[in-house]
PDB file of C-alpha atoms in Angstrom:
ATOM      1  CA  HIS A   1      83.787 108.533  98.732  1.00 75.00           C
ATOM      2  CA  THR A   2      82.575 109.050  95.199  1.00 86.00           C
ATOM      3  CA  HIS A   3      85.464 107.039  93.821  1.00 89.00           C
ATOM      4  CA  THR A   4      84.576 104.132  96.114  1.00 88.00           C
ATOM      5  CA  GLN A   5      80.941 104.262  95.037  1.00 90.00           C
ATOM      6  CA  PHE A   6      82.013 104.333  91.403  1.00 91.00           C
ATOM      7  CA  CYS A   7      84.245 101.288  91.915  1.00 90.00           C
ATOM      8  CA  SER A   8      81.413  99.490  93.671  1.00 89.00           C
ATOM      9  CA  LEU A   9      79.106 100.130  90.721  1.00 90.00           C
ATOM     10  CA  MET A  10      81.785  98.997  88.275  1.00 92.00           C
ATOM     11  CA  HIS A  11      82.315  95.829  90.310  1.00 89.00           C
ATOM     12  CA  ARG A  12      78.599  95.079  90.226  1.00 89.00           C
ATOM     13  CA  ARG A  13      78.549  95.538  86.459  1.00 92.00           C
ATOM     14  CA  TYR A  14      81.894  93.828  85.729  1.00 92.00           C
ATOM     15  CA  SER A  15      82.663  91.076  88.211  1.00 88.00           C
ATOM     16  CA  GLU A  16      86.390  91.071  87.413  1.00 91.00           C
ATOM     17  CA  PHE A  17      86.779  94.823  88.050  1.00 92.00           C
ATOM     18  CA  ALA A  18      87.982  94.586  91.664  1.00 90.00           C
ATOM     19  CA  SER A  19      90.253  91.632  90.958  1.00 91.00           C
ATOM     20  CA  LEU A  20      92.032  93.766  88.353  1.00 93.00           C
ATOM     21  CA  LEU A  21      92.002  97.056  90.277  1.00 92.00           C
ATOM     22  CA  VAL A  22      93.275  95.987  93.701  1.00 92.00           C
ATOM     23  CA  PRO A  23      96.554  94.400  92.500  1.00 91.00           C
ATOM     24  CA  GLN A  24      97.286  97.504  90.437  1.00 91.00           C
ATOM     25  CA  LEU A  25      96.747  99.721  93.473  1.00 90.00           C
ATOM     26  CA  SER A  26      98.943  97.431  95.589  1.00 88.00           C
ATOM     27  CA  ARG A  27     101.826  97.884  93.182  1.00 86.00           C
ATOM     28  CA  SER A  28     102.279 101.458  94.315  1.00 81.00           C
ATOM     29  CA  PHE A  29     103.798 100.033  97.510  1.00 78.00           C
ATOM     30  CA  GLU A  30     106.440  97.999  95.670  1.00 74.00           C
ATOM     31  CA  ALA A  31     108.673 100.865  94.500  1.00 67.00           C
ATOM     32  CA  PRO A  32     111.403 101.793  97.008  1.00 67.00           C
ATOM     33  CA  LEU A  33     111.648 105.314  98.354  1.00 60.00           C
ATOM     34  CA  SER A  34     115.307 105.261  99.375  1.00 65.00           C
ATOM     35  CA  SER A  35     116.842 106.622  96.148  1.00 64.00           C
ATOM     36  CA  ASP A  36     114.502 109.613  95.877  1.00 69.00           C
ATOM     37  CA  THR A  37     115.167 113.166  96.954  1.00 82.00           C
ATOM     38  CA  ASP A  38     113.304 114.374 100.024  1.00 82.00           C
ATOM     39  CA  ALA A  39     110.670 116.113  97.889  1.00 85.00           C
ATOM     40  CA  GLU A  40     110.131 113.032  95.718  1.00 82.00           C
ATOM     41  CA  ARG A  41     109.991 110.802  98.762  1.00 79.00           C
ATOM     42  CA  LYS A  42     107.384 113.028 100.424  1.00 82.00           C
ATOM     43  CA  GLU A  43     105.285 113.121  97.248  1.00 84.00           C
ATOM     44  CA  ARG A  44     105.427 109.342  96.835  1.00 81.00           C
ATOM     45  CA  PHE A  45     104.598 108.822 100.519  1.00 82.00           C
ATOM     46  CA  ASN A  46     101.549 111.080 100.150  1.00 86.00           C
ATOM     47  CA  ARG A  47     100.409 109.117  97.084  1.00 86.00           C
ATOM     48  CA  ARG A  48     100.828 105.871  99.021  1.00 86.00           C
ATOM     49  CA  ARG A  49      98.773 107.306 101.872  1.00 88.00           C
ATOM     50  CA  VAL A  50      95.922 108.103  99.462  1.00 90.00           C
ATOM     51  CA  VAL A  51      96.117 104.608  97.942  1.00 90.00           C
ATOM     52  CA  LEU A  52      96.125 103.029 101.414  1.00 90.00           C
ATOM     53  CA  LYS A  53      92.964 104.944 102.322  1.00 92.00           C
ATOM     54  CA  PHE A  54      91.345 103.921  99.057  1.00 92.00           C
ATOM     55  CA  LEU A  55      92.281 100.248  99.590  1.00 92.00           C
ATOM     56  CA  ALA A  56      90.766 100.438 103.080  1.00 92.00           C
ATOM     57  CA  GLU A  57      87.527 101.909 101.714  1.00 92.00           C
ATOM     58  CA  LEU A  58      87.324  99.199  99.038  1.00 92.00           C
ATOM     59  CA  PHE A  59      87.909  96.531 101.688  1.00 92.00           C
ATOM     60  CA  VAL A  60      85.213  97.923 103.987  1.00 92.00           C
ATOM     61  CA  CYS A  61      82.783  98.069 101.051  1.00 90.00           C
ATOM     62  CA  GLY A  62      83.475  94.401 100.359  1.00 89.00           C
ATOM     63  CA  LEU A  63      85.106  94.773  96.941  1.00 89.00           C
ATOM     64  CA  TYR A  64      87.852  92.413  98.052  1.00 90.00           C
ATOM     65  CA  GLN A  65      88.297  90.117 101.044  1.00 91.00           C
ATOM     66  CA  ASP A  66      92.071  89.558 101.150  1.00 91.00           C
ATOM     67  CA  TYR A  67      92.995  91.556 104.236  1.00 91.00           C
ATOM     68  CA  THR A  68      96.697  90.736 103.758  1.00 91.00           C
ATOM     69  CA  ILE A  69      96.846  93.294 100.930  1.00 89.00           C
ATOM     70  CA  LEU A  70      95.675  96.013 103.285  1.00 88.00           C
ATOM     71  CA  LEU A  71      97.950  94.855 106.113  1.00 90.00           C
ATOM     72  CA  ALA A  72     101.005  94.808 103.839  1.00 86.00           C
ATOM     73  CA  ALA A  73     100.244  98.334 102.631  1.00 84.00           C
ATOM     74  CA  LEU A  74      99.735  99.522 106.203  1.00 84.00           C
ATOM     75  CA  ALA A  75     102.966  97.878 107.388  1.00 84.00           C
ATOM     76  CA  ASP A  76     104.813  99.547 104.522  1.00 79.00           C
ATOM     77  CA  ALA A  77     103.387 102.955 105.441  1.00 74.00           C
ATOM     78  CA  VAL A  78     104.346 102.532 109.097  1.00 76.00           C
ATOM     79  CA  ARG A  79     107.850 101.363 108.176  1.00 73.00           C
ATOM     80  CA  LEU A  80     108.379 104.361 105.898  1.00 65.00           C
ATOM     81  CA  ASN A  81     107.175 106.785 108.538  1.00 61.00           C
ATOM     82  CA  HIS A  82     109.938 105.751 110.972  1.00 57.00           C
TER      83      HIS A  82
END
């Protein structure tokens, strides 16, 4: 949770911080997994899982209000898991 607290402090100090951070985090869900080897796919999926958790923590803390970002990331994670 330290990273979430740090981001919260940065957002309080620099109002544009969250509006720059969240889209960058969302981009990790844009790259396809299909062309990767199994090991690469698993590693990328694990990174996406960490980013999804982080996006959820930022949302709960109120750093951004656009729930569609979180829903899209969650839908992507569920789709990749099946």
